[in-house]
Short mmCIF file of C-alpha atoms and ligand atoms in Angstrom, two decimals:
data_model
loop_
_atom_site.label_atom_id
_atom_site.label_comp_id
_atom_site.label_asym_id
_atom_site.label_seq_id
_atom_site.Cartn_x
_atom_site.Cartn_y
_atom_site.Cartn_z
CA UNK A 1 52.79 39.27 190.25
CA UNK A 2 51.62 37.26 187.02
CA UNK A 3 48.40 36.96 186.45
CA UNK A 4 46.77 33.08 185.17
CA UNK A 5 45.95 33.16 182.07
CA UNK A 6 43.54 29.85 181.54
CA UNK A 7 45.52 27.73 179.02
CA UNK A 8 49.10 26.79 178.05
CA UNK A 9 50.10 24.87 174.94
CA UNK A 10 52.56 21.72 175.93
CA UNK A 11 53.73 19.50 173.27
CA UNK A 12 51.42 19.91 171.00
CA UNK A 13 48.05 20.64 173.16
CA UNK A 14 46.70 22.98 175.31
CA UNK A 15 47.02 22.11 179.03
CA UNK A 16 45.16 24.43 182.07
CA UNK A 17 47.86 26.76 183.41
CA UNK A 18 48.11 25.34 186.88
CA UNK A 19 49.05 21.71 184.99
CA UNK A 20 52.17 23.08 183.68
CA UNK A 21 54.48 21.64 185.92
CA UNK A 22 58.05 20.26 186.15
CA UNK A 23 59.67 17.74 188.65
CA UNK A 24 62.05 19.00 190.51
CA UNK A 25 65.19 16.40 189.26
CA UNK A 26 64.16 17.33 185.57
CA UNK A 27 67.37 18.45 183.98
CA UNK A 28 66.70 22.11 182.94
CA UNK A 29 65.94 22.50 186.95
CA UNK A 30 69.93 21.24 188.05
CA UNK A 31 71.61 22.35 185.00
CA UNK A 32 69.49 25.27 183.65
CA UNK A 33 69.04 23.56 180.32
CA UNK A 34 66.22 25.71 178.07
CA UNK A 35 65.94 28.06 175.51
CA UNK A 36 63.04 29.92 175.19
CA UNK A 37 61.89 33.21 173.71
CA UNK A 38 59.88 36.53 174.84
CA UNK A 39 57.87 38.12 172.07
CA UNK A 40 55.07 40.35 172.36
CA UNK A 41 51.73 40.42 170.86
CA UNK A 42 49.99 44.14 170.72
CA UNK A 43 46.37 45.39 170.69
CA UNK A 44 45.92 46.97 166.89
CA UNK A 45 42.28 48.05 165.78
CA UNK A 46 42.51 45.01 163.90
CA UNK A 47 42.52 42.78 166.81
CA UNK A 48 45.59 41.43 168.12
CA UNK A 49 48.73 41.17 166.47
CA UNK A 50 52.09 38.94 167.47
CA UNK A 51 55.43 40.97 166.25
CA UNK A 52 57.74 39.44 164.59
CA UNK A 53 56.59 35.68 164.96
CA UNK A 54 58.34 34.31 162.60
CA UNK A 55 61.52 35.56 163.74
CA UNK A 56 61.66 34.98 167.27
CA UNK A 57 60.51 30.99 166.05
CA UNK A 58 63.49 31.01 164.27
CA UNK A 59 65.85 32.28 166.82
CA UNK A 60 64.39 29.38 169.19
CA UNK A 61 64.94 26.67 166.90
CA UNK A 62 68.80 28.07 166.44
CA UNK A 63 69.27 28.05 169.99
CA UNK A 64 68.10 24.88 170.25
CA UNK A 65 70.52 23.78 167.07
CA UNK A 66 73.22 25.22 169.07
CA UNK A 67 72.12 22.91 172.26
CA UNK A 68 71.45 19.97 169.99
CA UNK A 69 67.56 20.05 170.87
CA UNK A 70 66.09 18.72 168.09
CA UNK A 71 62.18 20.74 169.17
CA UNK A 72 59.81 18.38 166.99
CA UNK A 73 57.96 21.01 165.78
CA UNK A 74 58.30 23.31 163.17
CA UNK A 75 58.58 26.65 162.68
CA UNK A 76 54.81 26.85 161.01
CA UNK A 77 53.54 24.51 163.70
CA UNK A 78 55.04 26.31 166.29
CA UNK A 79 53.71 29.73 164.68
CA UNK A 80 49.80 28.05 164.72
CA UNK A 81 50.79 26.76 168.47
CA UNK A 82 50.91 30.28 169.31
CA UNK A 83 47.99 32.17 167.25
CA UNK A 84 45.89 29.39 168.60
CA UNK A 85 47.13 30.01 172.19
CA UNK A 86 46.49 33.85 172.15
CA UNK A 87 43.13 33.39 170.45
CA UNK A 88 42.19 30.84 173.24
CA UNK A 89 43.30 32.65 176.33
CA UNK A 90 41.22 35.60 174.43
CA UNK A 91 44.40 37.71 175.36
CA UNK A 92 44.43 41.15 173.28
CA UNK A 93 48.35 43.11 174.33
CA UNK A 94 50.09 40.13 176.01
CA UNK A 95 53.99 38.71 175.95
CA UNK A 96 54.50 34.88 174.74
CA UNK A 97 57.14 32.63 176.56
CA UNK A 98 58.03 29.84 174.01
CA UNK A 99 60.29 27.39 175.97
CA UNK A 100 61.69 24.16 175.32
CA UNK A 101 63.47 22.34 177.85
CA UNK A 102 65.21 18.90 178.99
CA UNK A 103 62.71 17.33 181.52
CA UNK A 104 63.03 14.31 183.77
CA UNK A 105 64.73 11.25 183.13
CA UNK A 106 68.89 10.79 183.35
CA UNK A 107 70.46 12.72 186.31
CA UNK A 108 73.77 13.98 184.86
CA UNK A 109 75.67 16.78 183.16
CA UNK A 110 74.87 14.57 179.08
CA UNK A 111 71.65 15.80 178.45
CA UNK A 112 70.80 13.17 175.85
CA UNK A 113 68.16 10.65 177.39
CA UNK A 114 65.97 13.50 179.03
CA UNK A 115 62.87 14.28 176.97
CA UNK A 116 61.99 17.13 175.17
CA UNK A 117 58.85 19.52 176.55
CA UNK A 118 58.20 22.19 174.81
CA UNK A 119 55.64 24.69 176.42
CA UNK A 120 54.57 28.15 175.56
CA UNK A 121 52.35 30.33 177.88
CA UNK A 122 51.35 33.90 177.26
CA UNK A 123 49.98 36.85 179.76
CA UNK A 124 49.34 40.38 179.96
CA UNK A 125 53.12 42.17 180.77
CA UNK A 126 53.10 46.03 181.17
CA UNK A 127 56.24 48.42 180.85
CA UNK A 128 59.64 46.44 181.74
CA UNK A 129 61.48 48.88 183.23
CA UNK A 130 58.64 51.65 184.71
CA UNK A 131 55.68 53.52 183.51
CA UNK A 132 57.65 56.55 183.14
CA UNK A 133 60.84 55.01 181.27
CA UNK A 134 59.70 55.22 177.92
CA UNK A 135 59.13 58.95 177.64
CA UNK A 136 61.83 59.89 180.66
CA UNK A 137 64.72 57.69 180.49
CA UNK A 138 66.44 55.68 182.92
CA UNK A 139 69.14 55.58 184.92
CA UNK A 140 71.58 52.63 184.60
CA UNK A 141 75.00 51.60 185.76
CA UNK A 142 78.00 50.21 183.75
CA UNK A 143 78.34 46.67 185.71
CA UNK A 144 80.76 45.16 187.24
CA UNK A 145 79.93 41.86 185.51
CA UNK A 146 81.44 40.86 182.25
CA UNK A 147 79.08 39.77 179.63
CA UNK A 148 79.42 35.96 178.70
CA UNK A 149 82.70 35.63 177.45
CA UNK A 150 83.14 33.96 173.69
CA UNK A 151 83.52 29.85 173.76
CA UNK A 152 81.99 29.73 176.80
CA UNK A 153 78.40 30.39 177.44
CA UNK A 154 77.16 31.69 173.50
CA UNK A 155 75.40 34.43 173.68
CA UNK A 156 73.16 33.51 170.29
CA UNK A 157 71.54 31.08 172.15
CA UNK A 158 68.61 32.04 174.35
CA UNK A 159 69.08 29.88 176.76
CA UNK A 160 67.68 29.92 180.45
CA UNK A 161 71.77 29.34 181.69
CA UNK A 162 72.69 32.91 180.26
CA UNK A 163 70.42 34.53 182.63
CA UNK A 164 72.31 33.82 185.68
CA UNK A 165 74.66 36.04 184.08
CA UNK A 166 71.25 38.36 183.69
CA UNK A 167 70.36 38.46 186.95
CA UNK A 168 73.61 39.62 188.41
CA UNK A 169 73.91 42.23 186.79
CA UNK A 170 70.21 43.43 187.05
CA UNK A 171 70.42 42.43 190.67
CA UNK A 172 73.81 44.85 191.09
CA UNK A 173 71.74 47.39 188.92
CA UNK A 174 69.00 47.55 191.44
CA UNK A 175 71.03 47.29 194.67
CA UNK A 176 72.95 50.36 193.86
CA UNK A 177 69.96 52.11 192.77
CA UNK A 178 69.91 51.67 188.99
CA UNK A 179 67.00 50.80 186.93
CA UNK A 180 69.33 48.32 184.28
CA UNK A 181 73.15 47.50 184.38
CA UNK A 182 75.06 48.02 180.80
CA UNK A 183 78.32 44.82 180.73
CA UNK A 184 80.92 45.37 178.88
CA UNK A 185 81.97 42.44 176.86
CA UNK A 186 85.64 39.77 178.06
CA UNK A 187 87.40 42.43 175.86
CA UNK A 188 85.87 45.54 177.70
CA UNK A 189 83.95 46.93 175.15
CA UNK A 190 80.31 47.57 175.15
CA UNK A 191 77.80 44.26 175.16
CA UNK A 192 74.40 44.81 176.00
CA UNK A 193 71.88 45.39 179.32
CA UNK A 194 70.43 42.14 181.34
CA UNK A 195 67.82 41.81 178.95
CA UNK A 196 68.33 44.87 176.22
CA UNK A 197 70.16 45.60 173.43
CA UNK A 198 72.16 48.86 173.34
CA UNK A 199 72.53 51.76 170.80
CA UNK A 200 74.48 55.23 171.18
CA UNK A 201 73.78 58.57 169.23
CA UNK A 202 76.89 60.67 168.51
CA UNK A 203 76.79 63.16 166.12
CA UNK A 204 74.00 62.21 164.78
CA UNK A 205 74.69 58.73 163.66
CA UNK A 206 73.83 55.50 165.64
CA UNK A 207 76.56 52.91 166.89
CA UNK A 208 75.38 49.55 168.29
CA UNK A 209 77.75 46.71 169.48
CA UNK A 210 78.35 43.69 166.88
CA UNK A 211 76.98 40.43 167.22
CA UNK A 212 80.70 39.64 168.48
CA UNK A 213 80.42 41.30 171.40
CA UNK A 214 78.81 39.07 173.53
CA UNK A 215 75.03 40.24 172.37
CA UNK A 216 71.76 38.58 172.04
CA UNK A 217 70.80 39.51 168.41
CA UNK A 218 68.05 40.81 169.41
CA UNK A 219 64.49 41.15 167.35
CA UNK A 220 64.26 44.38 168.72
CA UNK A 221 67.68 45.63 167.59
CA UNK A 222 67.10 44.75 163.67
CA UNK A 223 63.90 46.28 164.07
CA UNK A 224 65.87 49.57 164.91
CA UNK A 225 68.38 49.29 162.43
CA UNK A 226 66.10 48.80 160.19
CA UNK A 227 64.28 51.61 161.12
CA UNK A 228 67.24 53.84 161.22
CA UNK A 229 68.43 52.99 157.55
CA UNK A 230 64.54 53.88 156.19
CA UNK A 231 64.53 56.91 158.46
CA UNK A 232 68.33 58.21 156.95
CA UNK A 233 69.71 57.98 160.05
CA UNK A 234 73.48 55.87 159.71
CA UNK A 235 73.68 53.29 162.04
CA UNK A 236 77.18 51.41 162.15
CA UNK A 237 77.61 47.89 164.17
CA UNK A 238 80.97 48.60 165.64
CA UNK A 239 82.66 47.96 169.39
CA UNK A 240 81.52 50.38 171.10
CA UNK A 241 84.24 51.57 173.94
CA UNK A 242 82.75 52.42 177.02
CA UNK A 243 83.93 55.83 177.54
CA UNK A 244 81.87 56.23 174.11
CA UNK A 245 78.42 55.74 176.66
CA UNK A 246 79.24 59.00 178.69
CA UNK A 247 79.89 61.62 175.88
CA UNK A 248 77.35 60.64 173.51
CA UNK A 249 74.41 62.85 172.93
CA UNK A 250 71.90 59.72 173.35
CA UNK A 251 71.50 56.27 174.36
CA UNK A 252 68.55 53.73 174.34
CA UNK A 253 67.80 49.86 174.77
CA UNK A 254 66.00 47.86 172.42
CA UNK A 255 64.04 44.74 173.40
CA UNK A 256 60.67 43.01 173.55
CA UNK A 257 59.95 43.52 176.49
CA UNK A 258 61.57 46.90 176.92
CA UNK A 259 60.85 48.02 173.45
CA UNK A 260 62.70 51.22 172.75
CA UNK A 261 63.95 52.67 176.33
CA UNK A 262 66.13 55.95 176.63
CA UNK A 263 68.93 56.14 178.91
CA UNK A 264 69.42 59.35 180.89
CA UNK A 265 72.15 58.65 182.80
CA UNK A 266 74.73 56.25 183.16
CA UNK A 267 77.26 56.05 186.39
CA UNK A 268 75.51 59.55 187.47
CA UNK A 269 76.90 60.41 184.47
CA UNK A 270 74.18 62.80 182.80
CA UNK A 271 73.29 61.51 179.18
CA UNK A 272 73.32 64.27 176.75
CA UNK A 273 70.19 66.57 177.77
CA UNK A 274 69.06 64.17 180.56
CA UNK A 275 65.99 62.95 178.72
CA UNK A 276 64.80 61.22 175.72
CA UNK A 277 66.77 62.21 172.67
CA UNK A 278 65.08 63.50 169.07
CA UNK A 279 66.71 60.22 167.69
CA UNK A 280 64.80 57.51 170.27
CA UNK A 281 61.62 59.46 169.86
CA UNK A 282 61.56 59.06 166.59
CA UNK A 283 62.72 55.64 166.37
CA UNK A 284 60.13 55.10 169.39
CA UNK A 285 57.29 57.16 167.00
CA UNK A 286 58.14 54.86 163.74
CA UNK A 287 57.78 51.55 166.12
CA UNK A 288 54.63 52.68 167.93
CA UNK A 289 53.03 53.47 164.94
CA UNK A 290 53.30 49.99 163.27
CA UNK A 291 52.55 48.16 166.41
CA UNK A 292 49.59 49.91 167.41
CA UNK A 293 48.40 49.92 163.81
CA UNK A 294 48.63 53.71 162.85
CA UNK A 295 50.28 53.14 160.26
CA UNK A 296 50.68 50.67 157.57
CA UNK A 297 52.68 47.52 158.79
CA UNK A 298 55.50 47.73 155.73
CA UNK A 299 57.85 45.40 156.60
CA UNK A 300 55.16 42.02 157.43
CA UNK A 301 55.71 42.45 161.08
CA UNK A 302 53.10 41.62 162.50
CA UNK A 303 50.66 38.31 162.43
CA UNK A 304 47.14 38.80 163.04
CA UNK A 305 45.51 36.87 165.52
CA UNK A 306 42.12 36.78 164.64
CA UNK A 307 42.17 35.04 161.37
CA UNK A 308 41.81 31.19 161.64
CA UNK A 309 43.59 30.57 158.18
CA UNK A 310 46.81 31.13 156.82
CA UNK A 311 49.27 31.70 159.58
CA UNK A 312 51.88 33.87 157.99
N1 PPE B 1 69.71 41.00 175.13
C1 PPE B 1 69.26 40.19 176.11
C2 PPE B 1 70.23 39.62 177.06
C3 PPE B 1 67.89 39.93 176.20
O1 PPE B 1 67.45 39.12 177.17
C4 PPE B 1 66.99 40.50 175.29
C5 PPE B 1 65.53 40.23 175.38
C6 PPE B 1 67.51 41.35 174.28
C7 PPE B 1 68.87 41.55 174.22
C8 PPE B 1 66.63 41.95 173.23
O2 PPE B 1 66.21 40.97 172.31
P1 PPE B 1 64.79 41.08 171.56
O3 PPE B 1 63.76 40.91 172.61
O4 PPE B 1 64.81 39.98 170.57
O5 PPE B 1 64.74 42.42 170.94
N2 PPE B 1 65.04 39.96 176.66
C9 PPE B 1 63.75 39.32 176.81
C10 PPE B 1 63.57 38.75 178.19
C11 PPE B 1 63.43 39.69 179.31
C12 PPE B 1 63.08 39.00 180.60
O6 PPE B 1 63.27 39.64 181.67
O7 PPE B 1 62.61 37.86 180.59
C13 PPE B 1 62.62 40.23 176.38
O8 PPE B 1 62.82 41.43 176.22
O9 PPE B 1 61.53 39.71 176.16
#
């Protein structure tokens, strides 16, 4: 259950949590029109620190483009909105939800005459999918759901409607046992998990689907591929066939929320050793390590909270 935190910033001030409510004819409620964003904010010894701000600010204000939101703010107000929100809440590891949505107004599919709110709330949010997943692996399921197929719902967009899609295949997933369902893309090919990016390890290079393939491009996943290419390891975006998942010596998500997650098995299918591979660990070692501070934060990744000037 989600634990209060005290404030949440709504168009442009900071409202108490319990205040941060919709009515139930506003338009994101009957047609699922938002886009939002999930981005994490870690505990470093030099206070708090949001990951990859910038960037996930930037992904909202595409989606939005996409859904002809115009937000109101911009990306440096919206990056201040946020500092100032963590600070406030006195939150140290937490998980920001930017949204913006249509509110109340019109009733109807045009979503033109319904207002604008933009809200963005932050609390603490452990391990996504289990203590133990990080270090053991998981156990997933190919679905039975097709990702989002192209020209219909994009999939560049994070927007609320995509997560129907989501939640059937997590809700499969968990019904049959699984921690996370993979879905293949309209074409069959690997897309992504309900909420993660995917990567496979075969012979000692990475492949991870294109942006093509139905795939959130995910914060998370350039993060990795970035990491790869400074670690040596070759990393190819490529359509990944999904017989590809059950002989390859390793496969992880990527995401905020689950950061970098191995897979052990997929279908019952055991996953090359059954546990964490030497690739994910060390991908998982380079991340940690800028995160929690440890080492030197090389690529401007992450914004510190508690300095009042200069919002980078
Ligand atoms: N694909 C999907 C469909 C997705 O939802 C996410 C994030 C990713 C890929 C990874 O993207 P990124 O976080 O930028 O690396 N999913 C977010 C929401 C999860 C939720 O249950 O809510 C997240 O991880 O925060």
């Amino acid at each position: 259950m989600l634990t209060p935190t005290e404030k949440i910033w709504h168009n442009g001030r900071f409202i108490d949590w319990d205040d941060a409510k919709i009515h139930v004819l506003a338009h994101v409620v009957n047609y699922g029109t938002s886009v939002f964003e999930g981005i994490r904010c870690y505990s470093t010894p030099a206070g708090p620190a949001i990951f990859r701000l910038r960037e996930h600010i930037r992904r909202m204000i595409d989606s939005a483009k996409i859904y002809r939101m115009d937000l109101g703010y911009s990306l440096d107000e919206l990056a201040e909105a946020m500092v100032e929100l963590v600070r406030l809440n006195r939150m140290q590891a937490c998980y920001l939800r930017p949204i913006a949505l249509r509110g109340y107004g019109e009733i109807g599919v045009n979503p033109g005459k319904n207002p604008i709110e933009v809200y963005v709330a932050c609390w603490e949010w452990g391990k996504y999918l289990g203590e133990e997943a990080l270090a053991q692996g998981v156990d997933v399921c190919v679905s039975s759901w097709t990702r989002l197929a192209p020209n219909t719902l994009p999939t560049l967009a994070k927007s609320g409607a995509n997560y129907m899609n989501s939640q059937l295949i997590k809700m499969e997933a968990l019904a049959n046992g699984y921690t996370e369902g993979i879905a293949l893309d309209s074409g069959g090919y690997v897309s992504e998990g309900s909420g993660e990016n995917i990567f496979v390890v075969r012979d000692g290079k990475i492949l991870t689907p294109p942006l093509g393939a139905s795939v959130l491009p995910g914060i998370t996943r350039d993060s990795v591929l970035k990491l790869a290419a400074e670690l040596g390891i070759p990393v190819v975006e490529t359509l990944v066939p999904r017989e590809m998942l059950y002989i390859a010596d390793e496969v992880f998500f990527s995401g905020t929320a689950a950061e970098i997650t191995p897979i052990r098995s997929i279908d019952k299918i055991t996953i090359g050793k059954g546990r964490r591979g030497p690739v994910a660990e060390k991908l998982q070692q380079e991340f940690f390590a800028i995160i929690e501070g440890s080492k030197p934060d090389r690529y401007g990744w992450l914004t510190p909270v508690n300095v009042t000037v200069g919002v980078k």
